Amino acid sequence: MRSNYSSEVANDYVAPCYKGVDACVKDLPLKADQRKTLLATTKRRKVQGDEYGVASKQWQCGCAERSIPKLPFSSLSREDHKWYVENIARYQNLTREDQERMSEIGDRAAQEAEERTEFFRNLAFECQKRYMQYSKEALEFFGGHLRKRKLEVLRLPQEYSEYCRIPLSRASSPEKKDFLLHEKVVCQTGSVPILKTDNVKKYLKKCKAVDLESMPSLARTCVTPIESDLLASKLCDKLGANIVMTSESMTALMSLVPENFNAHWEIPITVSEEAGTQRKVVVADPLPEPTVSVKKMLTKVSEMSIESSIRESSAMEFFTRVEVCDEQADEEKEDEDGCTSVARELHEKLTAEKRNLFYSTWTFSKFRILVRYSYLGLLPCANGQKFACCGTKLEYSLYENYEKFTISEMMNWWSKLFIHPNSHLLLARVDADNESVARTERMNRATVDACRGFSFQPEVGLDNFNNVLVCIADLAAGSYLLSHSKGASSISCLSSSANEEGGNNAASARGEVPGPPRTSKTFPFAKVRGELNREIEYIPPEWKPTSVNGAVVDQIPGTFPPWTRNNKLTFFSNNVVRYCDAYMKGKKCFGGEAACPFPHLSKSEVEECSLMYEKCLGLFKGKKKVLHLKSVPHCFAYKSNQPCPFGGEESCPYPHLSERVVQ
């Protein structure tokens, strides 16, 4: 079942198969016309195509279906491809003529690689409605997530004023600096699923990434926001940590490398400073965005649903343990600071919900940070056990291949693995057409490093993270909001209008340098969250070599597949003579007329051949002979501009083709 965000294709909405449609739709993040359409439509549609990499696969584009066009053939011959692949490693030993040939082929291959990317980009934008599709289950799951976060948003102040700006570095500083170091796991509570395999598809029903049956466990949870986490507060007092945050907020703050400045988020901060207690800076989870793309929505929903489905798996075994500061939290042990009793109480609730929470301390420069996080499960490993984290990636190009990793995705996975000690990432690659998991990949930080190459530097993100810590550590007591806009080279630190005037007095009293004065400009805080927008992020598919009869063809990486005589093409396609589609539409043929295996016919010339299939059926016995013609049957009189002896095209048994078309 698929839905489409665009109100212009109203019939593309489908009715959900669960009870309480009216009640559910009221809370969904839709506009009035979209909600009305959703309730009124009861049409069901089946998503076609479960096989990947098949050129003839059907995809759904709005209300219509279309075939995935095959790739154009390379402008280089098969011999050029084979010669280049065989000789590129010994370029220095080639003759001058061969080196010139190698350079010429390399230039053409580089240009063809750009044209291949352009081909898939054009293909994506010809059918943008594919990027707006989602299932009813995904939409309701997302609505449940927003309702869960609703109270956190409503409790925030109505208005903020700009307190200061935190500049973001674009390059790592060459000067010697401090390192972000993990000290130890100071507390673990709840139960961790024991995963028998790293293939998450084994734990999902029909490999579906979004399952509504796992939604009730999402709504009911004892895991409170970090600012109201009593155990985190007591651990801060006991361990002397002055900053506490969640793994989600730490990931967002660490991921700010120049290539990822398009990230948009808002993170609430609460600073408390009471007599007799330690000063605490609490960094909450990033808030849901006011508007979000369908792709981001599906990525978030798929990850939450997979995590919940694994917890709710009937055959799942769990590892259960409660430990505080390397000591088993037994009832017989003394509990002077109250941490153990709070941990035991939380442990019982988490175990009942099949959840877990871990707390670790980190040091960075003069700061000591307490981080709260959780694991997907516990994985068997050759050299011991590893914890598992969950990641998802939406795939829109499985008709060709899996999509490339973006810098934003790799930085997010790298940060997640860095923050979760002793862990591997289970990456579920989800087919956006039917929201099912197509493949699972197991990754560690070394894997991500190998994928990223030199495309980004995580140490730049750590420098920016340190800049944020320096700023928030000196904030006066009150409520704040860290906001990063898309493309911005700085983070805005916004102060609540309810904070006391002269917020730097506390810092001045401690002998510290006060921060910059607050500006008079105010910013209203958006309470509405999670509205779907029409943003599209195109990511090209990975290149893969061409195979003919099961054998891989020698091919220059990044290029179109070379033409081979083993490519069995019939004379007609869908009862129409084959022709170069790019040339007919007035576009550039990537192979050129000499290398292109298809006739270069204009639109009028294609129409001239419209009756050719029917006439060939009358001339030859059997459809098989017609599809594999060796020559072009035609009326010789018409080609020579002579009167047709049969009295015209309608009565003539031969196709009337011009001399150019015959050639």
PDB file of N, CA and C in Angstrom, residues 258-289:
ATOM      1  N   PRO A 258      32.262  20.298   7.397  1.00  0.00           N
ATOM      2  CA  PRO A 258      31.822  21.222   6.335  1.00  0.00           C
ATOM      3  C   PRO A 258      30.886  20.585   5.323  1.00  0.00           C
ATOM      4  N   GLU A 259      31.126  19.321   4.975  1.00  0.00           N
ATOM      5  CA  GLU A 259      30.270  18.658   3.989  1.00  0.00           C
ATOM      6  C   GLU A 259      28.887  18.361   4.537  1.00  0.00           C
ATOM      7  N   ASN A 260      28.707  18.500   5.857  1.00  0.00           N
ATOM      8  CA  ASN A 260      27.424  18.197   6.495  1.00  0.00           C
ATOM      9  C   ASN A 260      26.777  19.442   7.089  1.00  0.00           C
ATOM     10  N   PHE A 261      27.178  20.628   6.621  1.00  0.00           N
ATOM     11  CA  PHE A 261      26.595  21.865   7.147  1.00  0.00           C
ATOM     12  C   PHE A 261      25.141  22.051   6.712  1.00  0.00           C
ATOM     13  N   ASN A 262      24.650  21.194   5.809  1.00  0.00           N
ATOM     14  CA  ASN A 262      23.245  21.281   5.412  1.00  0.00           C
ATOM     15  C   ASN A 262      22.310  20.659   6.441  1.00  0.00           C
ATOM     16  N   ALA A 263      22.881  20.050   7.474  1.00  0.00           N
ATOM     17  CA  ALA A 263      22.044  19.470   8.523  1.00  0.00           C
ATOM     18  C   ALA A 263      21.295  20.571   9.266  1.00  0.00           C
ATOM     19  N   HIS A 264      20.034  20.309   9.581  1.00  0.00           N
ATOM     20  CA  HIS A 264      19.212  21.261  10.328  1.00  0.00           C
ATOM     21  C   HIS A 264      18.700  20.581  11.588  1.00  0.00           C
ATOM     22  N   TRP A 265      18.942  21.206  12.737  1.00  0.00           N
ATOM     23  CA  TRP A 265      18.429  20.655  13.987  1.00  0.00           C
ATOM     24  C   TRP A 265      18.299  21.755  15.036  1.00  0.00           C
ATOM     25  N   GLU A 266      17.516  21.459  16.055  1.00  0.00           N
ATOM     26  CA  GLU A 266      17.339  22.323  17.231  1.00  0.00           C
ATOM     27  C   GLU A 266      17.456  21.446  18.469  1.00  0.00           C
ATOM     28  N   ILE A 267      18.332  21.839  19.381  1.00  0.00           N
ATOM     29  CA  ILE A 267      18.597  21.033  20.579  1.00  0.00           C
ATOM     30  C   ILE A 267      18.354  21.898  21.822  1.00  0.00           C
ATOM     31  N   PRO A 268      17.375  21.544  22.670  1.00  0.00           N
ATOM     32  CA  PRO A 268      17.139  22.309  23.911  1.00  0.00           C
ATOM     33  C   PRO A 268      18.242  22.036  24.932  1.00  0.00           C
ATOM     34  N   ILE A 269      18.568  23.065  25.701  1.00  0.00           N
ATOM     35  CA  ILE A 269      19.575  22.962  26.763  1.00  0.00           C
ATOM     36  C   ILE A 269      18.996  23.582  28.032  1.00  0.00           C
ATOM     37  N   THR A 270      19.165  22.885  29.131  1.00  0.00           N
ATOM     38  CA  THR A 270      18.726  23.388  30.432  1.00  0.00           C
ATOM     39  C   THR A 270      19.932  23.471  31.348  1.00  0.00           C
ATOM     40  N   VAL A 271      20.159  24.629  31.929  1.00  0.00           N
ATOM     41  CA  VAL A 271      21.268  24.838  32.866  1.00  0.00           C
ATOM     42  C   VAL A 271      20.671  25.066  34.244  1.00  0.00           C
ATOM     43  N   SER A 272      21.067  24.225  35.195  1.00  0.00           N
ATOM     44  CA  SER A 272      20.573  24.353  36.578  1.00  0.00           C
ATOM     45  C   SER A 272      21.742  24.598  37.510  1.00  0.00           C
ATOM     46  N   GLU A 273      21.528  25.486  38.456  1.00  0.00           N
ATOM     47  CA  GLU A 273      22.573  25.839  39.427  1.00  0.00           C
ATOM     48  C   GLU A 273      21.885  26.224  40.720  1.00  0.00           C
ATOM     49  N   GLU A 274      21.784  25.253  41.632  1.00  0.00           N
ATOM     50  CA  GLU A 274      21.127  25.478  42.912  1.00  0.00           C
ATOM     51  C   GLU A 274      22.139  25.353  44.032  1.00  0.00           C
ATOM     52  N   ALA A 275      21.814  25.998  45.142  1.00  0.00           N
ATOM     53  CA  ALA A 275      22.721  25.972  46.291  1.00  0.00           C
ATOM     54  C   ALA A 275      22.847  24.546  46.821  1.00  0.00           C
ATOM     55  N   GLY A 276      24.053  24.114  47.059  1.00  0.00           N
ATOM     56  CA  GLY A 276      24.288  22.788  47.620  1.00  0.00           C
ATOM     57  C   GLY A 276      24.348  21.676  46.596  1.00  0.00           C
ATOM     58  N   THR A 277      24.119  21.972  45.343  1.00  0.00           N
ATOM     59  CA  THR A 277      24.185  20.945  44.301  1.00  0.00           C
ATOM     60  C   THR A 277      25.168  21.374  43.224  1.00  0.00           C
ATOM     61  N   GLN A 278      25.597  20.408  42.452  1.00  0.00           N
ATOM     62  CA  GLN A 278      26.546  20.689  41.380  1.00  0.00           C
ATOM     63  C   GLN A 278      25.831  21.329  40.200  1.00  0.00           C
ATOM     64  N   ARG A 279      26.507  22.255  39.551  1.00  0.00           N
ATOM     65  CA  ARG A 279      25.950  22.905  38.364  1.00  0.00           C
ATOM     66  C   ARG A 279      25.912  21.910  37.223  1.00  0.00           C
ATOM     67  N   LYS A 280      24.729  21.812  36.550  1.00  0.00           N
ATOM     68  CA  LYS A 280      24.567  20.830  35.488  1.00  0.00           C
ATOM     69  C   LYS A 280      24.100  21.517  34.215  1.00  0.00           C
ATOM     70  N   VAL A 281      24.654  21.059  33.089  1.00  0.00           N
ATOM     71  CA  VAL A 281      24.195  21.472  31.763  1.00  0.00           C
ATOM     72  C   VAL A 281      23.612  20.230  31.093  1.00  0.00           C
ATOM     73  N   VAL A 282      22.301  20.244  30.859  1.00  0.00           N
ATOM     74  CA  VAL A 282      21.601  19.083  30.303  1.00  0.00           C
ATOM     75  C   VAL A 282      21.277  19.363  28.837  1.00  0.00           C
ATOM     76  N   VAL A 283      21.791  18.514  27.945  1.00  0.00           N
ATOM     77  CA  VAL A 283      21.574  18.654  26.507  1.00  0.00           C
ATOM     78  C   VAL A 283      20.572  17.576  26.083  1.00  0.00           C
ATOM     79  N   ALA A 284      19.381  17.998  25.666  1.00  0.00           N
ATOM     80  CA  ALA A 284      18.305  17.061  25.348  1.00  0.00           C
ATOM     81  C   ALA A 284      18.438  16.524  23.920  1.00  0.00           C
ATOM     82  N   ASP A 285      17.529  15.626  23.550  1.00  0.00           N
ATOM     83  CA  ASP A 285      17.491  15.092  22.191  1.00  0.00           C
ATOM     84  C   ASP A 285      17.141  16.186  21.194  1.00  0.00           C
ATOM     85  N   PRO A 286      17.651  16.103  19.956  1.00  0.00           N
ATOM     86  CA  PRO A 286      17.220  17.061  18.923  1.00  0.00           C
ATOM     87  C   PRO A 286      15.711  16.982  18.722  1.00  0.00           C
ATOM     88  N   LEU A 287      15.087  18.144  18.545  1.00  0.00           N
ATOM     89  CA  LEU A 287      13.637  18.199  18.363  1.00  0.00           C
ATOM     90  C   LEU A 287      13.258  17.764  16.948  1.00  0.00           C
ATOM     91  N   PRO A 288      12.034  17.237  16.772  1.00  0.00           N
ATOM     92  CA  PRO A 288      11.552  16.984  15.407  1.00  0.00           C
ATOM     93  C   PRO A 288      11.550  18.286  14.610  1.00  0.00           C
ATOM     94  N   GLU A 289      11.937  18.207  13.350  1.00  0.00           N
ATOM     95  CA  GLU A 289      12.001  19.409  12.526  1.00  0.00           C
ATOM     96  C   GLU A 289      10.591  19.916  12.207  1.00  0.00           C
TER      97      GLU A 289
END
